[in-house]
Coordinates of C-alpha atoms in Angstrom, one line a residue:
X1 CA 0.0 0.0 0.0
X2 CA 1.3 3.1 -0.8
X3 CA 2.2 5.6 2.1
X4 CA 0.9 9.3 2.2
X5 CA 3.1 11.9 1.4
X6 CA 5.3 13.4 4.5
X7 CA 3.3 16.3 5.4
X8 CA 6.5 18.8 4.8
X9 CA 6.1 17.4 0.8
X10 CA 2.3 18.3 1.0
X11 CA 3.2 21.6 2.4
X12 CA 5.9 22.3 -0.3
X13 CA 3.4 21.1 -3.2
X14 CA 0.9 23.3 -1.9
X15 CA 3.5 26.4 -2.0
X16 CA 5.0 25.6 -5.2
X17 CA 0.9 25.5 -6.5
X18 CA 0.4 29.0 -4.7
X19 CA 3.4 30.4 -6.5
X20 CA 2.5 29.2 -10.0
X21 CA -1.5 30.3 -9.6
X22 CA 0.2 34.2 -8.5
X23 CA 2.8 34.2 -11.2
X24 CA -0.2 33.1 -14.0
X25 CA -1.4 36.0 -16.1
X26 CA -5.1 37.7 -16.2
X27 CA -6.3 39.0 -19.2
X28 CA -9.1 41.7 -19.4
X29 CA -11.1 41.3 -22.4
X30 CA -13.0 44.1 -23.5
X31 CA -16.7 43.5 -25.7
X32 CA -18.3 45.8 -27.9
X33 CA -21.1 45.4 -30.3
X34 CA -19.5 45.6 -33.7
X35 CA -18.4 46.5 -37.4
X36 CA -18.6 45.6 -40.8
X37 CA -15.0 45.3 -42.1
X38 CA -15.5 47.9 -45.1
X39 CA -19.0 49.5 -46.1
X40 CA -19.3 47.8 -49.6
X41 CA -22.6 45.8 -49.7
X42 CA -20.9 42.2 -49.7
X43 CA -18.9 43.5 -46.0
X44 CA -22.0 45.2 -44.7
X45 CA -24.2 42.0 -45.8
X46 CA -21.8 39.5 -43.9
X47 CA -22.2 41.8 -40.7
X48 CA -25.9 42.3 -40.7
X49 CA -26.6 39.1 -41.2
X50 CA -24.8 37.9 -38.5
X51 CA -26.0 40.0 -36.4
X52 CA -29.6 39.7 -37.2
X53 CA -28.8 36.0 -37.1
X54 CA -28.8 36.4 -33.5
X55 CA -31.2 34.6 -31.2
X56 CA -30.6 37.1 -28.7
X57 CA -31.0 40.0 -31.2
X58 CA -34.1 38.5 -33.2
X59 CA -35.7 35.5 -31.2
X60 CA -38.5 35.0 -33.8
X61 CA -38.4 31.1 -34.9
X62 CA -35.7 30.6 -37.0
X63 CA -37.4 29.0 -40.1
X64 CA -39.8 32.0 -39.9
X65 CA -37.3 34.3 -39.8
X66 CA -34.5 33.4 -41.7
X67 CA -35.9 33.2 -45.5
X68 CA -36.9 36.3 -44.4
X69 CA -33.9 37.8 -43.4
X70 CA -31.9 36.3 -46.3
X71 CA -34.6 36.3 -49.2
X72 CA -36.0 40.0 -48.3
X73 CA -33.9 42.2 -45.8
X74 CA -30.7 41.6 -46.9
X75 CA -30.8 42.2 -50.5
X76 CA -31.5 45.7 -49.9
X77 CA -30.5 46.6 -46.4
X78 CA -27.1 46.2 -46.6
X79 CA -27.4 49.6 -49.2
X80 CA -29.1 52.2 -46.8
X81 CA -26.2 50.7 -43.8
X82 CA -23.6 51.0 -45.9
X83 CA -24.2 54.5 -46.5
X84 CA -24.6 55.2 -43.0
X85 CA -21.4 53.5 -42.1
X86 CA -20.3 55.7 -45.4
X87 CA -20.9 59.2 -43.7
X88 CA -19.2 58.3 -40.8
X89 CA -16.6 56.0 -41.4
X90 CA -12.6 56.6 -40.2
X91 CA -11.3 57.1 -43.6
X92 CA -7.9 57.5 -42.3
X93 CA -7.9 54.2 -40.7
X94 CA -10.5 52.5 -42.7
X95 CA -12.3 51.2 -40.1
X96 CA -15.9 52.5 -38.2
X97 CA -15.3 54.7 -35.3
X98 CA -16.3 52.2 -33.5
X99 CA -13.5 49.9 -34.0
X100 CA -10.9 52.7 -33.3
X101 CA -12.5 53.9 -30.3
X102 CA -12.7 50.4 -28.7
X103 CA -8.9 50.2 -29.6
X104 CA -8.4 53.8 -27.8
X105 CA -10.3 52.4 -24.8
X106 CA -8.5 48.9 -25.2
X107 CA -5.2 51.0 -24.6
X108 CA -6.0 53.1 -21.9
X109 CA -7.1 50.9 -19.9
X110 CA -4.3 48.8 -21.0
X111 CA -2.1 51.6 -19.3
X112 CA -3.7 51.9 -16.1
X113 CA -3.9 48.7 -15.2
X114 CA -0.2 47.9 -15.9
X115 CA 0.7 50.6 -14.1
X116 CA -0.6 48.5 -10.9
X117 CA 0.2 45.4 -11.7
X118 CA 3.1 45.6 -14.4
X119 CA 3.1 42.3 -17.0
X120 CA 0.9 40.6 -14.7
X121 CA -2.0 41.6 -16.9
X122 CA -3.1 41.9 -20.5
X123 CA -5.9 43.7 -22.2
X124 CA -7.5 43.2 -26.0
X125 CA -11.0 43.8 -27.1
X126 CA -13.2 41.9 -29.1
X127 CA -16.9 42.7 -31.1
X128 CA -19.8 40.3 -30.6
X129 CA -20.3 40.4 -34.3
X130 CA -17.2 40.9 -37.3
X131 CA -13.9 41.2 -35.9
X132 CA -11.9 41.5 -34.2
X133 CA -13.9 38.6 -33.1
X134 CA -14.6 36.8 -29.4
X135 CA -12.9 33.7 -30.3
X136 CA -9.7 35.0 -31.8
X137 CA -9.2 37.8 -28.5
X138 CA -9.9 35.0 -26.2
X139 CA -6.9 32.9 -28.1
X140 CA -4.8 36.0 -28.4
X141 CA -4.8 36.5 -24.5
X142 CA -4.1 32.5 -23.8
X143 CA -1.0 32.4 -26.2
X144 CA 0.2 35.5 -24.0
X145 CA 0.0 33.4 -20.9
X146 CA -3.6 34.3 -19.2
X147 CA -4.9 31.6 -17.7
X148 CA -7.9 33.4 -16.3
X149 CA -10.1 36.5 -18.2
X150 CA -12.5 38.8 -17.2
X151 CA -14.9 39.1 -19.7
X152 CA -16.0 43.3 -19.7
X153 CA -18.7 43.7 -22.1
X154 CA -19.2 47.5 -23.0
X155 CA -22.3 48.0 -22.0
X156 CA -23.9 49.8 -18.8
X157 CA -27.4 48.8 -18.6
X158 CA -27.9 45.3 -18.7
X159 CA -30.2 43.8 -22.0
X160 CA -30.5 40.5 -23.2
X161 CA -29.6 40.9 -26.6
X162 CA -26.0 43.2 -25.9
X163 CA -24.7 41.9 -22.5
X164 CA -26.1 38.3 -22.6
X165 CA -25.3 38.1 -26.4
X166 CA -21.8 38.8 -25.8
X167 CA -21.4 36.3 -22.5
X168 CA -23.2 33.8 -25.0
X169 CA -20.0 34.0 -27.5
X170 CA -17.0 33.8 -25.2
X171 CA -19.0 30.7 -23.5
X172 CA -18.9 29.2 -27.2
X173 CA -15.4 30.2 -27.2
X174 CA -14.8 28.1 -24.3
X175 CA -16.6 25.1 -25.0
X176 CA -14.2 24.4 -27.6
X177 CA -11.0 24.0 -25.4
X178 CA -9.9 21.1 -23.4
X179 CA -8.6 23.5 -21.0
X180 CA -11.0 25.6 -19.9
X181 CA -9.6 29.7 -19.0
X182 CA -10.7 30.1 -16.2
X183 CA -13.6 33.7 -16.6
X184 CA -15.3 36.0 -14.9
X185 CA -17.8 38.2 -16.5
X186 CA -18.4 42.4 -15.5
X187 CA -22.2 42.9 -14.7
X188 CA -23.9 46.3 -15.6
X189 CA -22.4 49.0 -14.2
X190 CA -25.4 51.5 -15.3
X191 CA -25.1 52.7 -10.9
X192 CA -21.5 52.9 -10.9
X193 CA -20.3 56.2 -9.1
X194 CA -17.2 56.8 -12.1
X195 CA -19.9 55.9 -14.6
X196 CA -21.8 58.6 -13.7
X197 CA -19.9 61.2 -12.6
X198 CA -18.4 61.2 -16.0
X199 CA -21.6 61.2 -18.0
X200 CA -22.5 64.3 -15.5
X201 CA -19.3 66.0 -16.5
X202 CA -19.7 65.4 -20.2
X203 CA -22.8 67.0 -19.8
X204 CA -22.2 69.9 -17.4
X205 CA -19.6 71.7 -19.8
X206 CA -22.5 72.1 -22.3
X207 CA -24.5 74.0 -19.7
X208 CA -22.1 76.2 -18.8
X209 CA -22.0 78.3 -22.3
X210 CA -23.8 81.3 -23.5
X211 CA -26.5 79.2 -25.3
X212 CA -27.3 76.5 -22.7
X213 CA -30.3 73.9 -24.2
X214 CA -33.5 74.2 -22.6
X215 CA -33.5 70.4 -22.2
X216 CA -31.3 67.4 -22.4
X217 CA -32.5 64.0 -23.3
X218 CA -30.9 60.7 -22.6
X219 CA -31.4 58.3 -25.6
X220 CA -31.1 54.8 -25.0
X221 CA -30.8 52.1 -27.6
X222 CA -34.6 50.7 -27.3
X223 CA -35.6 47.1 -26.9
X224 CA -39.0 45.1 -27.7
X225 CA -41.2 45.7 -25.1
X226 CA -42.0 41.9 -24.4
X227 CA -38.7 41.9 -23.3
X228 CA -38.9 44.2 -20.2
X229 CA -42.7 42.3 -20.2
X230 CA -40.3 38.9 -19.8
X231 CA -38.0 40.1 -16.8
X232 CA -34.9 41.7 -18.9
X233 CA -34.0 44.7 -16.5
X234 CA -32.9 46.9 -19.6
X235 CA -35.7 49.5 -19.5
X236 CA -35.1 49.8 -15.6
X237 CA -32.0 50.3 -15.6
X238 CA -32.0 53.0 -18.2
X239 CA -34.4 55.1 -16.1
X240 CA -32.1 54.6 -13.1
X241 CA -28.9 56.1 -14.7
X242 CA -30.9 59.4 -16.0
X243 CA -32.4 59.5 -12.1
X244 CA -29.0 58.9 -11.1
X245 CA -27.2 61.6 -14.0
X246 CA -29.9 64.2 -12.4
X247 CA -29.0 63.8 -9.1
X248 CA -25.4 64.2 -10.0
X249 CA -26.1 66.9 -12.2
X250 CA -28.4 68.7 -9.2
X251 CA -31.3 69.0 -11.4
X252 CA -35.0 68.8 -10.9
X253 CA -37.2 66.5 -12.1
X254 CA -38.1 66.5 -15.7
X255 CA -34.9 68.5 -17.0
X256 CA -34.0 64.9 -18.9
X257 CA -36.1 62.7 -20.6
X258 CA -35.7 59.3 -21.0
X259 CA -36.3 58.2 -24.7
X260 CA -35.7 55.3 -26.5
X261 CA -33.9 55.0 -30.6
X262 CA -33.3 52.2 -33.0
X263 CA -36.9 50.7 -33.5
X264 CA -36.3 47.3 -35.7
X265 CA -39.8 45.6 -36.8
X266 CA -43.3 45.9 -36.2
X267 CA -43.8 45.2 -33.0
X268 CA -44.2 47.6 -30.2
X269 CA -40.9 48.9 -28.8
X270 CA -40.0 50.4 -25.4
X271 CA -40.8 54.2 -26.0
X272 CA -41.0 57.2 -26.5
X273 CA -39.4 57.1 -29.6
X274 CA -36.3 59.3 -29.9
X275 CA -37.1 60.5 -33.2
X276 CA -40.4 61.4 -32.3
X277 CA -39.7 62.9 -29.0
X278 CA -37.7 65.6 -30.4
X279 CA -40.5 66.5 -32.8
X280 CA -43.0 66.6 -30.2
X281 CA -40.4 68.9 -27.7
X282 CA -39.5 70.9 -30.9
X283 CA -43.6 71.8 -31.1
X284 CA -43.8 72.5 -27.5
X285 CA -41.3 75.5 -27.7
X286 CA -37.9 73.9 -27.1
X287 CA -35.6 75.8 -29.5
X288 CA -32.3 74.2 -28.2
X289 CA -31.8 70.7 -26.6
X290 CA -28.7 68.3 -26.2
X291 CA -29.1 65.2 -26.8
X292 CA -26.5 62.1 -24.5
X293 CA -26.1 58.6 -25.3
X294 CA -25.8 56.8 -21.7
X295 CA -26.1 52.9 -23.0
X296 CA -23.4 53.3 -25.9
X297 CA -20.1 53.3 -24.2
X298 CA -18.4 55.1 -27.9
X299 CA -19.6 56.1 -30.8
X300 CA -20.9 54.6 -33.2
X301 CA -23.0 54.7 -36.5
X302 CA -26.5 54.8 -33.9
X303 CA -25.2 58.0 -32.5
X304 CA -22.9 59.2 -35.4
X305 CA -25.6 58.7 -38.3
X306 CA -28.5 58.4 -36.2
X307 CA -28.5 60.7 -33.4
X308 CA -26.3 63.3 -35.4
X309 CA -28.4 63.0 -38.8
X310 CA -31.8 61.5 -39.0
X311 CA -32.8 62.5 -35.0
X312 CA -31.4 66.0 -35.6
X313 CA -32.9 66.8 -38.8
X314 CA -36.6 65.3 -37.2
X315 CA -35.9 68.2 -34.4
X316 CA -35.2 71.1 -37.1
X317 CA -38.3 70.2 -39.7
X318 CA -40.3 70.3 -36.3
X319 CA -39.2 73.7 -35.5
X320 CA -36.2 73.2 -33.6
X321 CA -33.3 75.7 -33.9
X322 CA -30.3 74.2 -32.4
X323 CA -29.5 70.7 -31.8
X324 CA -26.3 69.4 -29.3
X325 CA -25.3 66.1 -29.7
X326 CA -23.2 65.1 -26.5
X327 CA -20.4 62.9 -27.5
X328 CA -20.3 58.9 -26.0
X329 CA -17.7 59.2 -23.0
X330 CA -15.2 57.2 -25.5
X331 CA -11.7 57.3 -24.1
X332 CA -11.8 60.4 -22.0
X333 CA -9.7 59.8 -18.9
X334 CA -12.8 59.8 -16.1
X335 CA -14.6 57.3 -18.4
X336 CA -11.5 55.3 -18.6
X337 CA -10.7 55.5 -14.4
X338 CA -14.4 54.4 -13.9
X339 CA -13.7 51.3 -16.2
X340 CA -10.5 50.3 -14.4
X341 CA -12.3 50.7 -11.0
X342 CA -14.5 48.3 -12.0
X343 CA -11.9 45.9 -13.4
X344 CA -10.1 46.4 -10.2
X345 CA -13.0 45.2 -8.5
X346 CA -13.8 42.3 -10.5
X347 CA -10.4 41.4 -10.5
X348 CA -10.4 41.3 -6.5
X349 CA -8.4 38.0 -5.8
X350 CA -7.0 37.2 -8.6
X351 CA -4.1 40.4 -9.0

């Protein structure tokens, strides 16, 4: 019969394990939505029907839906996105802004972070749909040593179709290894103290000029309403962070509004409508209002093209005079220390 080990050997195993599980690198992997790779309609095609492929994005039974998708939207949607993505693209890079303010963000937080901790940990960000995709960042950061990720989708509120979505593709991502990375995943942050601090900053400078807008309103990317109906907290948590920017703002209630942008489909969406809203507020008098973005964490073609274009020119046929978009918090630093406060967090026992 074979003897137990001497206790002194256990004890030494146990320190040599302890020594290898601190020396082990953790990544941080960044998740944003994503891009087509060019805005031709072959590129924008591929994109959109992934992404409208999506379950999460369009749950409507898959052999109902898809000869639709394929047969009808697709041979002519990909034309009105790719002009979108056309009037805003990063012709200098040739990429969507998107992409290069993900890699800004990807960076910066990069910087901070190693500043702590030194090689111990790596950063790289992925997009749920096109690339750079979840699969290839989640090998990228296991060639470089990380044997444990957190997983930090890009979005504040919480929604079953952006945050789940994305958790849904790195699991994929892992069922494919033999050797599972060990992960943690980043819940919604849409509270966080950093979070909104800087959305009230962003915001405050554009009250402090000559021409402040009689109103600001805080459009949300909207969501069927059967899916607030079916427990998702989305809507929920949007009203929350504009209670929560007003309090940090010192404003009174009803100085923001709360609307809702990106209607897809017949059914009925979570509302007001943002491109309605601003038509009805127009009417009522308001000459001036600013417009923020709290769910999108950068820019992209739903605040660029959307927001910028077709929401702003629905204000000014209304009556509207003057119309302030508020840029996405993107890279600036206090976005960027709010992000690595909650990695810090997350990342509590393992660095």
């Amino acid at each position: 019969m074979a003897q137990p080990a001497p206790q002194s050997a256990l004890s030494s195993l146990q320190t040599q394990c302890d020594a290898s599980a601190q020396s082990t690198k953790v990544g941080v992997l960044l998740a944003n939505l994503g891009t087509p790779d060019a805005t031709d309609y072959w590129s924008v095609r591929r994109y959109l029907s992934e992404f409208l492929s999506d379950q999460r994005v369009v749950d409507y039974p898959r052999w109902l839906w898809q000869p639709l998708l394929q047969l009808v939207i697709l041979s002519r949607r990909p034309f009105a996105s790719g002009e979108a993505y056309r009037s805003i693209w990063n012709e200098e890079r040739d990429e969507s802004p998107l992409l290069t303010i993900t890699r800004q963000q990807c960076d910066k937080l990069s910087a901070l972070l190693k500043a702590e901790h030194g090689e111990r940990v790596e950063v790289d960000f992925c997009m749920r749909y096109g690339n750079p995709s979840t699969d290839s960042a989640v090998r990228r950061l296991q060639e470089k040593g990380c044997q444990r990720i957190l997983f930090f989708p890009l979005y504040p509120q919480y929604a079953a179709p952006t945050t789940a979505s994305a958790c849904d593709q790195l699991f994929r991502s892992l069922m494919k290894q033999k050797w599972q990375t060990a992960v943690r995943t980043v819940p919604a942050y849409y509270a966080h103290p950093g979070y909104v601090e800087a959305l009230a900053a962003s915001v405050a400078v554009h009250w402090q000029s000559d021409e402040t807008p009689s109103l600001l309103v805080a459009s949300y990317h909207g969501v069927p309403k059967r899916y607030t109906e079916a427990g998702d907290p989305y809507e929920t948590q949007c009203h929350a962070t504009t209670q929560l920017l007003q309090h940090a703002l010192g404003w009174e209630d009803g100085s923001i509004v709360t609307t809702f942008q990106s209607k897809f489909g017949p059914e009925e969406w979570v509302g007001p409508a943002t491109i309605d809203q601003v038509a009805v507020l127009a009417r009522q008098g308001h000459k001036h209002i600013a417009v923020v973005s709290p769910a999108f964490s950068a820019d992209c073609v739903e605040t660029l093209e959307e927001i910028q274009q077709q929401i702003q020119e629905a204000f000014l046929e209304a009556g509207g005079e003057r119309f302030t978009y508020i840029a996405c918090l993107n890279d600036r630093d206090d976005h960027m220390a709010a992000l690595a406060d909650i990695a810090r967090n997350e990342l509590s026992g393992w660095l």
